[in-house]
Amino acid sequence: RRSRATMLAPLAPRDAHPPWFLALLVLLNVVDAFHLNIVWPMLPFAVRDFGVAEIDVGFYCGVIGAAAPLGALLSAYQWGRISDRYGRRPALIAGSALSTMSVFVFGTAKSVRAAALGRWMSGLLNGNAAIVKTYLGETSTKKAQSEAFGVLALGYGLASTLAPAAAGFLQRPARRWPETFAGTAFDTYPYLLPMCVAACLTGLGAVLGVLLLPETASFVRRAEAKAMARNGDEEKRLVKLASAGDLRAIELRDVDEWSDVAGDKGESDDVEDVSPKEVLFTPETTRAVACYAVLAAIAIGYDEMLPVFLKTSHELGGCEFAPRDIGILLVCGGVTLLVFQLVLYPRIAAALGAVRAFRFGVALFAAVSMLAPFASVMPNEPMLWTVALVSQCTKICALGIGFVSITIVVNNSCEDAVKARVNGIAGTTSAFARIVAPVICGWTFAGAMRLTFPARQFLPFAFICAVTVALRVIAERLPTALDSPTSSVADVDTLPSDDPAPVAPVASNLDSPC
C-alpha cells in the first residue's frame, strides 16, 4: 500500500501558488512565529509571580527569552542536515509535532528555571523557520518569490496578532473568569491556557502537513541522483546537476555513458563547471547571513524590552500598562503588518528589489526605534496611546520589510543542494544573536532603571537604534545581484551532444489540495 507521501506528486518551481497551499506553509511556520511571540506579554507578569523583584524583572525576562534561541542554536544546523537528507516534508512535520509537546513545559512552569527550560525545548525541537524558507526557495520562481515570502511575513503578522492576544486575554483565567476556571488546572497554572492555544495550532499544522504537503521536486531529483551514483565524486556531480534542474540529463543518460564522456573531457573547462565540490558559503552568502542574524538580534531585543517598558511603573519611567493593554497594542501592530504585507510590501519589493528593500526597512526601523519611550512623557492618556500605537505599527512594518527581503536575499545567495544547510546556519547564527540580545537588552534596561536622571528610559532604546544604524552600514555591501536566485553552475551543454526524445519533468499539480 502506498504511503501518503508517495501519493503526493513532488512540487516543482511555480510562478504562483494556490492560497490554500500558502496557508498551509504559514501554519507550519507558526511553530516559530507563534511560539516566539506568545510569551512576551506573559513574561513580565510570570517573572513577578515567580518572586522576582520588579527592578530585576527586565533581566530575568531576558534570561528566559534567550532560552529558546539557545535551543535553536544547538539544533538549527542539524535540522538543516535532516532536511537535506530525509526531505523538507518529514522535517517540517516532525518539527510541528515536537513543538506541540514542548509548549506545555512553559505553561506549567512555577519558577524561572522551569520557564527557561520550556523555552529552551521549544527552540531545540523544531527547525521549521529555516526549512519553510528552504521549501519556498525550491518551489518558487523569481516571479513568485516576493508573493510567497511575503505570505510568510503575513503569517508572522498573523502570529503577531493572535499570539499577544492569546497571551494578554487568556493568561490568569481564574482571576478573570473565576466561575469557570477557579479550582481547575488553569488556576494552578495561570499561563497554561495560552500555551494550549499554541499547541492546537502547531498540532493542526502537523496533521495537515501529513495529509497535504508534497515533497519538493528539487529534493526528489537529488535523491534520485544519489541513488544512481556509484561513488562519492559521481554522486556529488549528479546532485549538482539535479540541483540545477538538469533532471532530463540524469533520466535519459545511462550513468556509465555520461561518466565515460565526462571522463574523456575531464581536462576541459566545461567539465570543471560541473565540479563535484559543494560551495556552502560564498562571500555574498556570508554577508546575507550576517545581516539576517543582526536583524534578528535587533528585533528580539526590542520585542523583549517593549513589554517590560510598558509594564514598568510611572515612577521608573514606564507606562504602567496592564496585561490587556499590552495585548491590545501588540494586536494592533500585528493587524497593521497584515494589511501592510498585503497592500504595500509587494509594491516596495517590485520597485526596489530585495536588497534595496532590506536597506530601506533597516533605515526605517532605526528612525522609529527611539519613538516608544516618548510615550511615557506624554501629558495625558490619549497622547500616550497615540505615540505607542504609531511606534508599534511603524516598527513592525519596518521589520516586516527587513525580514522578508533578507530572507529572499539569503535564499538567492546559494544553490538548492545546500539551501537547507545555509538556512540552518542562518538560523544558528540568528539563534546566537537572539540568545545574546535579550540578555544584553534586559541587562541594559535593568541598569537604566537603577539610574536617577529623568530620561533613563531612553537609554535602552538608544542602544538598539545605534546597532540598527550599524546594520544599515553593513547592508550597503550586499550586491543587488542577490535580487535574483543564484544561477546554475551546471549546463546541459557539458553533457553528450546527441538529443534524445524529451520526457515529462517532475512537477506537481496543485490545482486541488489532494
mmCIF file with all atom_site columns, C-alpha atoms in Angstrom, residues 82-176:
data_model
loop_
_atom_site.group_PDB
_atom_site.id
_atom_site.type_symbol
_atom_site.label_atom_id
_atom_site.label_alt_id
_atom_site.label_comp_id
_atom_site.label_asym_id
_atom_site.label_entity_id
_atom_site.label_seq_id
_atom_site.pdbx_PDB_ins_code
_atom_site.Cartn_x
_atom_site.Cartn_y
_atom_site.Cartn_z
_atom_site.occupancy
_atom_site.B_iso_or_equiv
_atom_site.pdbx_formal_charge
_atom_site.auth_seq_id
_atom_site.auth_comp_id
_atom_site.auth_asym_id
_atom_site.auth_atom_id
_atom_site.pdbx_PDB_model_num
ATOM 1  C CA . ILE A 1 82  ? 17.948  16.303 8.451   1.00 0.00 ? 82  ILE A CA 1
ATOM 2  C CA . SER A 1 83  ? 16.004  18.245 5.832   1.00 0.00 ? 83  SER A CA 1
ATOM 3  C CA . ASP A 1 84  ? 18.752  17.793 3.222   1.00 0.00 ? 84  ASP A CA 1
ATOM 4  C CA . ARG A 1 85  ? 18.988  14.060 3.932   1.00 0.00 ? 85  ARG A CA 1
ATOM 5  C CA . TYR A 1 86  ? 15.399  12.961 4.540   1.00 0.00 ? 86  TYR A CA 1
ATOM 6  C CA . GLY A 1 87  ? 13.377  15.710 2.857   1.00 0.00 ? 87  GLY A CA 1
ATOM 7  C CA . ARG A 1 88  ? 11.652  19.012 3.579   1.00 0.00 ? 88  ARG A CA 1
ATOM 8  C CA . ARG A 1 89  ? 8.274   17.391 4.205   1.00 0.00 ? 89  ARG A CA 1
ATOM 9  C CA . PRO A 1 90  ? 9.224   14.989 7.048   1.00 0.00 ? 90  PRO A CA 1
ATOM 10 C CA . ALA A 1 91  ? 11.379  17.621 8.741   1.00 0.00 ? 91  ALA A CA 1
ATOM 11 C CA . LEU A 1 92  ? 8.533   20.161 8.782   1.00 0.00 ? 92  LEU A CA 1
ATOM 12 C CA . ILE A 1 93  ? 6.010   17.643 10.084  1.00 0.00 ? 93  ILE A CA 1
ATOM 13 C CA . ALA A 1 94  ? 8.371   16.411 12.816  1.00 0.00 ? 94  ALA A CA 1
ATOM 14 C CA . GLY A 1 95  ? 9.154   19.973 13.944  1.00 0.00 ? 95  GLY A CA 1
ATOM 15 C CA . SER A 1 96  ? 5.471   20.819 14.289  1.00 0.00 ? 96  SER A CA 1
ATOM 16 C CA . ALA A 1 97  ? 4.703   17.641 16.227  1.00 0.00 ? 97  ALA A CA 1
ATOM 17 C CA . LEU A 1 98  ? 7.607   18.037 18.664  1.00 0.00 ? 98  LEU A CA 1
ATOM 18 C CA . SER A 1 99  ? 6.876   21.720 19.289  1.00 0.00 ? 99  SER A CA 1
ATOM 19 C CA . THR A 1 100 ? 3.288   20.857 20.142  1.00 0.00 ? 100 THR A CA 1
ATOM 20 C CA . MET A 1 101 ? 4.542   18.868 23.111  1.00 0.00 ? 101 MET A CA 1
ATOM 21 C CA . SER A 1 102 ? 7.199   21.363 24.256  1.00 0.00 ? 102 SER A CA 1
ATOM 22 C CA . VAL A 1 103 ? 4.848   24.291 24.992  1.00 0.00 ? 103 VAL A CA 1
ATOM 23 C CA . PHE A 1 104 ? 3.296   22.572 27.988  1.00 0.00 ? 104 PHE A CA 1
ATOM 24 C CA . VAL A 1 105 ? 6.585   22.764 29.911  1.00 0.00 ? 105 VAL A CA 1
ATOM 25 C CA . PHE A 1 106 ? 6.459   26.564 29.888  1.00 0.00 ? 106 PHE A CA 1
ATOM 26 C CA . GLY A 1 107 ? 2.718   26.593 30.558  1.00 0.00 ? 107 GLY A CA 1
ATOM 27 C CA . THR A 1 108 ? 3.145   24.606 33.782  1.00 0.00 ? 108 THR A CA 1
ATOM 28 C CA . ALA A 1 109 ? 6.301   26.404 34.991  1.00 0.00 ? 109 ALA A CA 1
ATOM 29 C CA . LYS A 1 110 ? 6.450   27.586 38.596  1.00 0.00 ? 110 LYS A CA 1
ATOM 30 C CA . SER A 1 111 ? 9.965   29.040 38.580  1.00 0.00 ? 111 SER A CA 1
ATOM 31 C CA . VAL A 1 112 ? 12.382  30.949 36.352  1.00 0.00 ? 112 VAL A CA 1
ATOM 32 C CA . ARG A 1 113 ? 14.343  27.739 35.807  1.00 0.00 ? 113 ARG A CA 1
ATOM 33 C CA . ALA A 1 114 ? 11.304  25.748 34.666  1.00 0.00 ? 114 ALA A CA 1
ATOM 34 C CA . ALA A 1 115 ? 10.132  28.555 32.382  1.00 0.00 ? 115 ALA A CA 1
ATOM 35 C CA . ALA A 1 116 ? 13.591  28.786 30.803  1.00 0.00 ? 116 ALA A CA 1
ATOM 36 C CA . LEU A 1 117 ? 13.601  25.002 30.286  1.00 0.00 ? 117 LEU A CA 1
ATOM 37 C CA . GLY A 1 118 ? 10.287  25.186 28.451  1.00 0.00 ? 118 GLY A CA 1
ATOM 38 C CA . ARG A 1 119 ? 11.541  27.926 26.168  1.00 0.00 ? 119 ARG A CA 1
ATOM 39 C CA . TRP A 1 120 ? 14.780  26.020 25.539  1.00 0.00 ? 120 TRP A CA 1
ATOM 40 C CA . MET A 1 121 ? 12.861  22.922 24.468  1.00 0.00 ? 121 MET A CA 1
ATOM 41 C CA . SER A 1 122 ? 10.673  24.999 22.158  1.00 0.00 ? 122 SER A CA 1
ATOM 42 C CA . GLY A 1 123 ? 13.759  26.227 20.312  1.00 0.00 ? 123 GLY A CA 1
ATOM 43 C CA . LEU A 1 124 ? 15.533  22.860 20.318  1.00 0.00 ? 124 LEU A CA 1
ATOM 44 C CA . LEU A 1 125 ? 12.753  20.655 18.981  1.00 0.00 ? 125 LEU A CA 1
ATOM 45 C CA . ASN A 1 126 ? 11.981  22.315 15.661  1.00 0.00 ? 126 ASN A CA 1
ATOM 46 C CA . GLY A 1 127 ? 13.736  23.973 12.742  1.00 0.00 ? 127 GLY A CA 1
ATOM 47 C CA . ASN A 1 128 ? 10.662  24.924 10.765  1.00 0.00 ? 128 ASN A CA 1
ATOM 48 C CA . ALA A 1 129 ? 11.538  28.598 10.347  1.00 0.00 ? 129 ALA A CA 1
ATOM 49 C CA . ALA A 1 130 ? 14.580  27.787 8.189   1.00 0.00 ? 130 ALA A CA 1
ATOM 50 C CA . ILE A 1 131 ? 13.054  24.763 6.454   1.00 0.00 ? 131 ILE A CA 1
ATOM 51 C CA . VAL A 1 132 ? 9.893   26.598 5.343   1.00 0.00 ? 132 VAL A CA 1
ATOM 52 C CA . LYS A 1 133 ? 12.119  29.240 3.740   1.00 0.00 ? 133 LYS A CA 1
ATOM 53 C CA . THR A 1 134 ? 14.091  26.491 2.013   1.00 0.00 ? 134 THR A CA 1
ATOM 54 C CA . TYR A 1 135 ? 10.857  24.890 0.821   1.00 0.00 ? 135 TYR A CA 1
ATOM 55 C CA . LEU A 1 136 ? 9.621   28.138 -0.683  1.00 0.00 ? 136 LEU A CA 1
ATOM 56 C CA . GLY A 1 137 ? 13.029  28.836 -2.202  1.00 0.00 ? 137 GLY A CA 1
ATOM 57 C CA . GLU A 1 138 ? 12.904  25.489 -4.044  1.00 0.00 ? 138 GLU A CA 1
ATOM 58 C CA . THR A 1 139 ? 9.291   25.783 -5.193  1.00 0.00 ? 139 THR A CA 1
ATOM 59 C CA . SER A 1 140 ? 9.077   29.453 -6.250  1.00 0.00 ? 140 SER A CA 1
ATOM 60 C CA . THR A 1 141 ? 10.410  31.159 -9.359  1.00 0.00 ? 141 THR A CA 1
ATOM 61 C CA . LYS A 1 142 ? 11.788  34.706 -9.142  1.00 0.00 ? 142 LYS A CA 1
ATOM 62 C CA . LYS A 1 143 ? 8.351   35.938 -10.200 1.00 0.00 ? 143 LYS A CA 1
ATOM 63 C CA . ALA A 1 144 ? 6.732   34.171 -7.236  1.00 0.00 ? 144 ALA A CA 1
ATOM 64 C CA . GLN A 1 145 ? 9.359   34.956 -4.577  1.00 0.00 ? 145 GLN A CA 1
ATOM 65 C CA . SER A 1 146 ? 8.021   38.322 -3.468  1.00 0.00 ? 146 SER A CA 1
ATOM 66 C CA . GLU A 1 147 ? 4.490   36.994 -3.062  1.00 0.00 ? 147 GLU A CA 1
ATOM 67 C CA . ALA A 1 148 ? 5.493   33.686 -1.477  1.00 0.00 ? 148 ALA A CA 1
ATOM 68 C CA . PHE A 1 149 ? 7.922   35.100 1.071   1.00 0.00 ? 149 PHE A CA 1
ATOM 69 C CA . GLY A 1 150 ? 5.551   38.000 1.652   1.00 0.00 ? 150 GLY A CA 1
ATOM 70 C CA . VAL A 1 151 ? 2.902   35.468 2.663   1.00 0.00 ? 151 VAL A CA 1
ATOM 71 C CA . LEU A 1 152 ? 5.328   34.096 5.267   1.00 0.00 ? 152 LEU A CA 1
ATOM 72 C CA . ALA A 1 153 ? 5.563   37.613 6.646   1.00 0.00 ? 153 ALA A CA 1
ATOM 73 C CA . LEU A 1 154 ? 1.767   37.716 6.605   1.00 0.00 ? 154 LEU A CA 1
ATOM 74 C CA . GLY A 1 155 ? 1.858   34.566 8.693   1.00 0.00 ? 155 GLY A CA 1
ATOM 75 C CA . TYR A 1 156 ? 4.273   36.233 11.072  1.00 0.00 ? 156 TYR A CA 1
ATOM 76 C CA . GLY A 1 157 ? 1.888   39.168 11.233  1.00 0.00 ? 157 GLY A CA 1
ATOM 77 C CA . LEU A 1 158 ? -0.964  36.778 11.940  1.00 0.00 ? 158 LEU A CA 1
ATOM 78 C CA . ALA A 1 159 ? 1.080   35.218 14.731  1.00 0.00 ? 159 ALA A CA 1
ATOM 79 C CA . SER A 1 160 ? 1.979   38.704 15.966  1.00 0.00 ? 160 SER A CA 1
ATOM 80 C CA . THR A 1 161 ? -1.755  39.374 16.165  1.00 0.00 ? 161 THR A CA 1
ATOM 81 C CA . LEU A 1 162 ? -3.032  36.107 17.612  1.00 0.00 ? 162 LEU A CA 1
ATOM 82 C CA . ALA A 1 163 ? -0.178  35.277 19.975  1.00 0.00 ? 163 ALA A CA 1
ATOM 83 C CA . PRO A 1 164 ? -0.193  38.507 22.017  1.00 0.00 ? 164 PRO A CA 1
ATOM 84 C CA . ALA A 1 165 ? -3.991  38.418 22.048  1.00 0.00 ? 165 ALA A CA 1
ATOM 85 C CA . ALA A 1 166 ? -3.973  34.860 23.376  1.00 0.00 ? 166 ALA A CA 1
ATOM 86 C CA . ALA A 1 167 ? -1.364  35.728 25.979  1.00 0.00 ? 167 ALA A CA 1
ATOM 87 C CA . GLY A 1 168 ? -2.908  39.031 27.036  1.00 0.00 ? 168 GLY A CA 1
ATOM 88 C CA . PHE A 1 169 ? -6.510  37.856 27.267  1.00 0.00 ? 169 PHE A CA 1
ATOM 89 C CA . LEU A 1 170 ? -6.114  34.212 28.328  1.00 0.00 ? 170 LEU A CA 1
ATOM 90 C CA . GLN A 1 171 ? -3.371  34.374 30.954  1.00 0.00 ? 171 GLN A CA 1
ATOM 91 C CA . ARG A 1 172 ? -4.557  34.085 34.569  1.00 0.00 ? 172 ARG A CA 1
ATOM 92 C CA . PRO A 1 173 ? -8.059  32.953 33.504  1.00 0.00 ? 173 PRO A CA 1
ATOM 93 C CA . ALA A 1 174 ? -9.095  32.043 37.048  1.00 0.00 ? 174 ALA A CA 1
ATOM 94 C CA . ARG A 1 175 ? -8.831  35.715 38.026  1.00 0.00 ? 175 ARG A CA 1
ATOM 95 C CA . ARG A 1 176 ? -10.855 36.928 35.047  1.00 0.00 ? 176 ARG A CA 1
#
